[in-house]
Each structure stands twice: as C-alpha cells, then as structure tokens.
Coordinates of C-alpha atoms and ligand atoms in Angstrom, one line a residue:
X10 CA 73.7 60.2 131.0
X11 CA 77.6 60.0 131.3
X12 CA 78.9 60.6 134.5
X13 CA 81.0 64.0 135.1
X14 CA 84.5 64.7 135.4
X15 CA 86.5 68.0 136.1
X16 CA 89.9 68.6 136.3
X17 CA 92.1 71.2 136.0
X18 CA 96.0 72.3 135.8
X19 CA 97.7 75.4 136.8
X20 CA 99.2 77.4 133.8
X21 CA 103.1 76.2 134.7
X22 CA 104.3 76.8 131.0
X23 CA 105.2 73.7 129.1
X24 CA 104.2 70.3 130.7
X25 CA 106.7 67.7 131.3
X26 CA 106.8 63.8 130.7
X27 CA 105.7 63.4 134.5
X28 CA 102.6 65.8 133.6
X29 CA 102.1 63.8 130.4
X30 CA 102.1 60.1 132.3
X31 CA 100.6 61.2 135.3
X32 CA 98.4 63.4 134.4
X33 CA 97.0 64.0 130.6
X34 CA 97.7 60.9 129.5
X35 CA 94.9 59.5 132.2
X36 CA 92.6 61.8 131.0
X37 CA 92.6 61.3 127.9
X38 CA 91.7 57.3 128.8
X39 CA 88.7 59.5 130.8
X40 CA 87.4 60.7 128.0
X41 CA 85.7 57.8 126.8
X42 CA 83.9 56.8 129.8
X43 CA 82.8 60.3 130.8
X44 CA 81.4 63.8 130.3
X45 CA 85.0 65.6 130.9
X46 CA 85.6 69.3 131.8
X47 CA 89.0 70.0 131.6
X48 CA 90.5 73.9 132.6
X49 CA 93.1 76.0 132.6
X50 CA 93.2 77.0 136.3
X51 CA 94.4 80.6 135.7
X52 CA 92.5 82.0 139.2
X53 CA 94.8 79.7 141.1
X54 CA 97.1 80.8 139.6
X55 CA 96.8 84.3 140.9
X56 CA 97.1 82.6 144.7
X57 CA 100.8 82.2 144.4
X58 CA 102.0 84.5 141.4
X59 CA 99.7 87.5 141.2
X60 CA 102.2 89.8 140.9
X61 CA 104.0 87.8 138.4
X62 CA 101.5 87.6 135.7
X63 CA 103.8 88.7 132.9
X64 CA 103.3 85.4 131.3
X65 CA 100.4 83.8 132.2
X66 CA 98.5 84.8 129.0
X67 CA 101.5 82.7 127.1
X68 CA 101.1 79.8 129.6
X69 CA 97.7 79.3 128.9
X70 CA 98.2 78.5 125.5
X71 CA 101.2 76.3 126.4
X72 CA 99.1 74.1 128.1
X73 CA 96.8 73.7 126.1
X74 CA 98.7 73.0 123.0
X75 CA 100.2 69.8 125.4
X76 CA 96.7 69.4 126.0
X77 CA 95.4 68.9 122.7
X78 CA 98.6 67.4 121.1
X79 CA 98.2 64.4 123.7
X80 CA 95.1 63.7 122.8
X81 CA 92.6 65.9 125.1
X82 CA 90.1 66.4 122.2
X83 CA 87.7 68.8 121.7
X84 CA 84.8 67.4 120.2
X85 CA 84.7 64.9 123.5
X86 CA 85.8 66.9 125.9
X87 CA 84.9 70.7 127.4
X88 CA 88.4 72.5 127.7
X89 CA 88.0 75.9 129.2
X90 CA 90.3 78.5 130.8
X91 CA 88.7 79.3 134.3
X92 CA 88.7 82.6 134.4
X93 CA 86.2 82.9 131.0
X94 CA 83.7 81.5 133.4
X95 CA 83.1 84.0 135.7
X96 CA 80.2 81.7 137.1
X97 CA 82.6 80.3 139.0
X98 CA 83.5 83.3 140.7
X99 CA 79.9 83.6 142.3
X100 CA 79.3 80.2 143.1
X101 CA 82.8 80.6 145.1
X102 CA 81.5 83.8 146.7
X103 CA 78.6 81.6 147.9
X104 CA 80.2 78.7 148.9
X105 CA 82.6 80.7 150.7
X106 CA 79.6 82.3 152.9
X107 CA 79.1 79.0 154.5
X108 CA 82.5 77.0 155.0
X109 CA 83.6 77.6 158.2
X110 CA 86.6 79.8 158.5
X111 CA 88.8 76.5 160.2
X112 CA 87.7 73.7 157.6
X113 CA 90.4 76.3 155.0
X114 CA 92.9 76.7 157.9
X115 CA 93.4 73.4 158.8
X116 CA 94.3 72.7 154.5
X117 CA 97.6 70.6 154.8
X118 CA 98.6 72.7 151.5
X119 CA 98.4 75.8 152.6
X120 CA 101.3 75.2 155.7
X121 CA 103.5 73.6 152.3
X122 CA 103.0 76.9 150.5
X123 CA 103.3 79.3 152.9
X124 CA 107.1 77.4 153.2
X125 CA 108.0 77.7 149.6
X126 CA 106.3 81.0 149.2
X127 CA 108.7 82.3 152.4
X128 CA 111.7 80.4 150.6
X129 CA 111.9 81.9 147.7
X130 CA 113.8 85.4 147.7
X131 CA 112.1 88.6 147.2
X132 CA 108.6 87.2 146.3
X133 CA 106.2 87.7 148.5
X134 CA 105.8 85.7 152.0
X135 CA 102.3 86.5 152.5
X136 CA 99.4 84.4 152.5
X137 CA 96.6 86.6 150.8
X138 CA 93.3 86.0 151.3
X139 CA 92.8 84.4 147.6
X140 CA 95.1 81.9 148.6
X141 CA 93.6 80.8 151.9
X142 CA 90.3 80.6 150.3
X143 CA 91.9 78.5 147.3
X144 CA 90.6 74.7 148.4
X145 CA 87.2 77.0 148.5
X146 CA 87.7 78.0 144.7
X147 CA 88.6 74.0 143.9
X148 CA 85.5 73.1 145.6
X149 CA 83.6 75.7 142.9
X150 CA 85.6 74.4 140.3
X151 CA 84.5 71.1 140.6
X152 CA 80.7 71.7 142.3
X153 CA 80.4 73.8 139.5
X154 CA 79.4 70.9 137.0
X155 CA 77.9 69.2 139.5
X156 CA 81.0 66.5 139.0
X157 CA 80.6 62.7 139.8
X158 CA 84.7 62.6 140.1
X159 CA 88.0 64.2 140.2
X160 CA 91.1 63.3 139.2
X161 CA 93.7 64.1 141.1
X162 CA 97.1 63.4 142.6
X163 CA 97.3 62.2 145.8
X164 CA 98.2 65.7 147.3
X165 CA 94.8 66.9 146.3
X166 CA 92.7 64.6 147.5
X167 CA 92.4 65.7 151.1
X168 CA 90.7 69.0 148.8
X169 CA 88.5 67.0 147.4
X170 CA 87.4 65.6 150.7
X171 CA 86.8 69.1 151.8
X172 CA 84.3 69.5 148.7
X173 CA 82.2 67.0 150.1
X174 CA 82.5 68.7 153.1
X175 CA 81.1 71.9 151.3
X176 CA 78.6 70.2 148.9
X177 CA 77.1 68.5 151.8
X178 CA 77.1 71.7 154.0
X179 CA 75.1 73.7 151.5
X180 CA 73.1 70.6 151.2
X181 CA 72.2 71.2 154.8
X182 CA 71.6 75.0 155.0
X183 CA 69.8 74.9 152.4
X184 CA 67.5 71.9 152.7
X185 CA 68.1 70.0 149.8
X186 CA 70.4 67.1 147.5
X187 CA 71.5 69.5 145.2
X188 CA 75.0 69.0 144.7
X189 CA 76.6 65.7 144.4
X190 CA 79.5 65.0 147.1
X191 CA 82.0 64.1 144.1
X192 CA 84.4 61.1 144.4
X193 CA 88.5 61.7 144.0
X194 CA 89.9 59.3 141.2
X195 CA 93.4 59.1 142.0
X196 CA 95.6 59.2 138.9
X197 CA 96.7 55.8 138.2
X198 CA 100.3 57.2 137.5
X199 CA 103.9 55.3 137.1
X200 CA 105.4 58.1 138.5
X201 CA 108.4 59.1 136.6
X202 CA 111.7 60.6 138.3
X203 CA 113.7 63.7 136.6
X204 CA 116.9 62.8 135.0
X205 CA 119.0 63.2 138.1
X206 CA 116.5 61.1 140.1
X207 CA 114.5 63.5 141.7
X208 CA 111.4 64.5 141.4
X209 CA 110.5 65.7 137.5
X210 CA 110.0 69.2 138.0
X211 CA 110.2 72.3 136.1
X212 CA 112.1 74.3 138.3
X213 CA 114.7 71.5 138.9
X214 CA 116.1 71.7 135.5
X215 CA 115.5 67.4 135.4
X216 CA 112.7 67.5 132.7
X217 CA 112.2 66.5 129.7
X218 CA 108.7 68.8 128.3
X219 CA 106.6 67.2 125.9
X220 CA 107.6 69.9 123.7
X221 CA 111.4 69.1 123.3
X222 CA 112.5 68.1 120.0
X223 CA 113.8 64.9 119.3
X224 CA 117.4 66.6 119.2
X225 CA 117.2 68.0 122.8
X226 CA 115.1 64.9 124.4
X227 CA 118.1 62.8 122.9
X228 CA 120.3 65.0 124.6
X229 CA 119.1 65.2 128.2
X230 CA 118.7 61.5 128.3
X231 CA 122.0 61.3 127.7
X232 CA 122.6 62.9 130.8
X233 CA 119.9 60.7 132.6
X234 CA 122.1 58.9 135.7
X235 CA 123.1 55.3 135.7
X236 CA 124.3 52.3 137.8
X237 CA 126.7 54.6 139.5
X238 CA 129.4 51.7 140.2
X239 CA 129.3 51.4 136.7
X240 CA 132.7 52.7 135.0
X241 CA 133.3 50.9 131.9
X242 CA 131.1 49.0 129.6
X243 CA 132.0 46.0 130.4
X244 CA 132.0 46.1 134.1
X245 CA 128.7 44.0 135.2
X246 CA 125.7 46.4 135.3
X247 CA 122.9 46.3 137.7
X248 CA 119.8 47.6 136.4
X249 CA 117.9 47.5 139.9
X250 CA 120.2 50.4 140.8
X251 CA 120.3 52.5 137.6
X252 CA 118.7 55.2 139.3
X253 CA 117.2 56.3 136.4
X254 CA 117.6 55.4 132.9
X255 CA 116.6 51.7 133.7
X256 CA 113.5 53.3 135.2
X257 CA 113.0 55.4 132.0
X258 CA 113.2 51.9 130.3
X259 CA 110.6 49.5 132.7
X260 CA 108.3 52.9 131.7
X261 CA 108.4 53.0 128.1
X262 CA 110.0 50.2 126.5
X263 CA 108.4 46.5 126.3
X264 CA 108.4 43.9 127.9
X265 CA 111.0 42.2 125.6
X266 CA 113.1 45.4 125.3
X267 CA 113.6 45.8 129.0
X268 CA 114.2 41.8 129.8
X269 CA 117.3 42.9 126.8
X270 CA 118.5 45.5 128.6
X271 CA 118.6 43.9 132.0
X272 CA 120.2 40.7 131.0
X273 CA 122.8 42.8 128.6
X274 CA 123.7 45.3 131.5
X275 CA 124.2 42.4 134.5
X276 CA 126.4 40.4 131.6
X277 CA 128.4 44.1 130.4
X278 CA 127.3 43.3 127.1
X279 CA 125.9 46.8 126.8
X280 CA 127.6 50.1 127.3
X281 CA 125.4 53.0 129.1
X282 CA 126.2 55.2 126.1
X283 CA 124.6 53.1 123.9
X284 CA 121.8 52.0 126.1
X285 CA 120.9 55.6 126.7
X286 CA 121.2 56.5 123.1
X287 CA 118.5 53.8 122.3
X288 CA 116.4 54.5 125.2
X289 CA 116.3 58.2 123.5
X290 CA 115.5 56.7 120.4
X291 CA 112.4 54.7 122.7
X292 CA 111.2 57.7 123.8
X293 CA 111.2 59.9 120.7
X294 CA 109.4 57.0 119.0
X295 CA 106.4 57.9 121.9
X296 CA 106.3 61.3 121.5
X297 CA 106.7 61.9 117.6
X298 CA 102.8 61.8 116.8
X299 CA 102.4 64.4 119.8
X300 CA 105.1 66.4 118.7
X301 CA 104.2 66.8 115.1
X302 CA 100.5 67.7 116.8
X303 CA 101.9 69.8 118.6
X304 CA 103.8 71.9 115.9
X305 CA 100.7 72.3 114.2
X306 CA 99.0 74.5 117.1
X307 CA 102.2 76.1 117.4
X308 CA 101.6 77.2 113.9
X309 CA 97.7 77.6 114.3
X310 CA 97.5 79.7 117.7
X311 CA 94.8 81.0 116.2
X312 CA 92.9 77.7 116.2
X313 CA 94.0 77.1 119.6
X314 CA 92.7 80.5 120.7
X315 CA 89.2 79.1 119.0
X316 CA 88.8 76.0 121.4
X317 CA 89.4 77.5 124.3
X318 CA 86.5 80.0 123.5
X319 CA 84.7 78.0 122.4
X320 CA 84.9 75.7 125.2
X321 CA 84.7 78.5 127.5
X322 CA 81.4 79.2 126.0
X323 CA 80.4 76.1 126.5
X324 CA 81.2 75.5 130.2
X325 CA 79.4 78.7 130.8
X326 CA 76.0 77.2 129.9
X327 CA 76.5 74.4 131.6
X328 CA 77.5 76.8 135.0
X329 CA 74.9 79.0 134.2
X330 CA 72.1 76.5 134.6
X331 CA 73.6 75.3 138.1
X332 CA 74.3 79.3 139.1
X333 CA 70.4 79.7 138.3
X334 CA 69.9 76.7 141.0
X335 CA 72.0 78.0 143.3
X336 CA 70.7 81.1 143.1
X337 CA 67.2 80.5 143.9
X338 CA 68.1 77.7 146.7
X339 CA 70.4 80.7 148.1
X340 CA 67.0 82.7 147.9
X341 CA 68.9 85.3 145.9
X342 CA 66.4 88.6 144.8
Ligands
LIG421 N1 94.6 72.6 142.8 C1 95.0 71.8 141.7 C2 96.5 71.7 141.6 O1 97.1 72.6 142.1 C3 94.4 72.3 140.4 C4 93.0 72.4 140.4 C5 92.3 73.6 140.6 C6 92.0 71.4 140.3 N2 90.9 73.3 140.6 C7 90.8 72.0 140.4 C8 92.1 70.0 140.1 C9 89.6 71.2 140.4 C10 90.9 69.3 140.0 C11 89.7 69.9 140.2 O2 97.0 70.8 141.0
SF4_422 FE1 121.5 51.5 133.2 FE2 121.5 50.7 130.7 FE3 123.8 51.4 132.0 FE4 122.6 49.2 132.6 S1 123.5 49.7 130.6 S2 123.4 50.7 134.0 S3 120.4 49.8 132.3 S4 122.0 52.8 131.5

C-alpha cells in the first residue's frame, strides 16, 4: 500500500506565487508517489482569528480553488476542510490527555505569535487555550491518518517532531505500535522574495496571488526592484544584485533565457523596462493553464463546494476506522 501524506494550509484567502512554488506545487509532485490528504485547516484558524471569522467561509473556497487549479486533483488525492471531520476533534481531546502540559509550552511558535498577536492594534493579545494546544491539534491532524510523512516548511518541523513525541507517548501508555511516529518532508522550495525583496507575504502588499490576471501580474512586476545603481539602460547592469527581478528570472525562465538576460544586462544591451516587461510575459506564460482552471471554479463554486464534501466524507471513514482504534486502546465504554 502507498505510503501516507497529510498536509494542510490555513484559510489565508488567495495564495500567492511563494504558496504556489513552495508549497502546492510540491504537492502536487506528492501525489504520484503517495496516498495524500490534503485540508483546509479552518480549526487553526480559529487559534489566531476567532473573532474575525467574517470571512473564513469565503477563504475556504479560495483556497481550494488555488488548490485544484494547480493541479491538487481530486480523484488522487483526499482534499478536506478540517472542521467536516469532527474525528479530529476527539482524537485531539485524547491526545491532549496525555501530552504533558511543558512539551506545548516550550513550542518555539507559540513565543512568535504571542509577538505578532500583541503587535497588531486592537486584536486580541491573549493566548487562548485553543492556541496553546494548537501543535496538539497538528499532531491529530496528521496521527489522524496514521501518516508516514509531512510536508512542511522548515518552521513546522520542530511540530512534527513533537508528533513523534505524542504518537510514541500514547504508544507507551497504552502498550502498543499503533501510531506511526511520521517523518517531516521539508518542502523542497526555491523560495521566492515579494516584489520589493522581502518576504512574499499577503499582508506586505509584495505578492503576486495565483489568481491575478495577466493584466495585474504584468503590472506589479513592473514594479518588482532592480539593480539599484542601475539609472539608464545602457549603464552596465549587474544581475547578481537585481534584488529581485533577476531572481524572478533564475526561477522561471530557462536556462538559455537567463544566461540572455545576464550577459545583456552586464553589456547595457537591455533596458529594465523591457526586461521586466518580458519577465511578465515569462511568468503569465506559467500561470495561464492555472488561471483559465481557475476561472472555471470561480464559475462552478458549486462544483467546488462538491469536492470538498465529498472529500470530507471521505477523510471521515478513513478517521473513523482509526477513532474506533483509539477508542478501544483508550479503553473507552
Ligand atoms: N500549522 C500549519 C501551518 O500553520 C498548518 C497545519 C495544520 C498543518 N495542521 C497541519 C501542516 C498538519 C501539516 C500537517 O502552516
Ligand atoms: Fe535586473 Fe533585468 Fe534590469 Fe538587469 S536588465 S538589472 S536583470 S531588471
């Protein structure tokens, strides 16, 4: 039998580039080895932003429209929203009986989001219960399906390492090898910068979402920063120190195309106009199959409504044959 694999994503509203090549784009190369489960992490959700749930419904969909236009496909893979398997919820409730109250403190995440949370004006500063026992709901998440790996970013991985703390805790209290201890598979990512060089994130107003039209991609690259010594066309360019439209270029064009660039920038045989302008052109090239995919969901909600139950549906038998396990190793009436 394949091997397993879950993952999951918070609902953050449309996915960027960085979400596509670090993220989806490795899972959908995943889905050919292994038995994938792939969620909507709407629970976790709740840690940060319970009291701004306005949206969340909407975001769902939104990511799983990027989802499915990238290529996370249905008949290969279980896509779920977590929340429609409430099996979760119990083995969580379980789990969290016997992880000891400092394995959760000690979560190098938690200090990180306690800083944000108090940075950000007029939300909430608290750390609520939910979100202290969050690396406990990841470790049901993925225990859940019994999962061989888990493929995460490097920030996760120190929660994965706790679900091997957990799966081989209940292991112990309960005197037998019944859940794996689940490897982390580190995305294999080219990590790609915003267009000002920073980080690609959501709330820096530096992405480019998978969504954008061809129209507006072609206009933020145009705004994508440059060899900043740079003035006129002709002045000698150096690629090494575009700080980000070169970078844009060693990502998605090939290996001819970039050699082009770099030799036409360091000679000033190429203007940064015009090199953007094609590199916008490179990019829309990438993305036109996934866009035109993705336009159909738009225009199909309904369908997309239908994969997530019926995925949903499906992760729950899965989780309901493990819950049954559980249960009766627990020694549950
Ligand atoms: N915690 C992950 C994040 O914030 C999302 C996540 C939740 C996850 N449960 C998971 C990832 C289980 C992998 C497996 O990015
Ligand atoms: Fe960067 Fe292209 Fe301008 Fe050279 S010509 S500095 S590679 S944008």
């Amino acid at each position: 039998m394949a091997q397993r694999i879950v993952s999951g994503m918070r609902p953050t509203g449309k996915l960027h580039l960085g979400h596509y090549l670090g993220v989806i784009d490795n899972w959908v190369q995943l889905q050919k080895e292994f038995e994938c489960f792939f969620f909507v992490a709407d629970w976790h959700a709740l840690t940060t932003k319970y009291d701004k749930t306005d949206d969340l419904k909407q975001d769902v969909l939104n990511v799983t429209m990027d989802w499915l236009a990238s290529g996370i496909d249905p008949e290969k893979s279980t896509i779920y929203v977590q929340s429609h398997v409430p099996e979760i919820a119990e083995l969580h409730l379980y789990l969290s009986m016997i992880t000891p109250q400092n394995w959760v403190e000690r979560d190098p995440t938690l200090k990180d989001m306690a800083k944000i949370l108090k940075s950000k004006e007029g939300t909430n500063s608290q750390i609520g219960y939910g979100l202290m026992g969050y690396p406990v709901l990841m470790t049901a998440d993925i225990l859940m399906f019994n999962a061989d790996f888990v493929p995460v970013g490097i920030d996760q991985v120190a929660h994965v390492e706790l679900t091997r703390d957990i799966a081989r805790r209940f292991n112990n209290v309960y005197n037998t090898d019944f859940f794996n201890e689940p490897q982390p598979k580190l995305n294999a990512c080219s990590l790609i910068c915003g267009l000002d060089g920073n980080k690609m994130g959501k709330s820096f107003n530096n992405d480019i979402k998978i969504s954008d039209s061809a129209e507006v991609t072609a206009k933020k690259v145009m705004s994508a920063i440059t060899d900043r010594s740079r003035l006129r066309k002709d002045d000698l360019g150096h690629p090494d120190e575009c700080e980000v439209a070169f970078k844009y270029w060693k990502i998605f064009g090939s290996e001819e195309e970039i050699s082009t660039v770099r030799q036409e920038c360091e000679k000033g045989l190429r203007g940064c106009a015009q090199c953007k302008r094609e590199l916008g052109t490179k990019i829309n090239e990438r993305f036109a199959e996934i866009r035109e995919k993705r336009a159909y969901y738009e225009n199909h909600i309904d369908e997309v409504k239908d994969i997530l139950q019926t995925g949903s549906q499906k992760a729950r038998v899965e989780a309901g044959k493990i819950l049954t396990q559980v249960r009766d190793l627990v020694k549950m009436y």
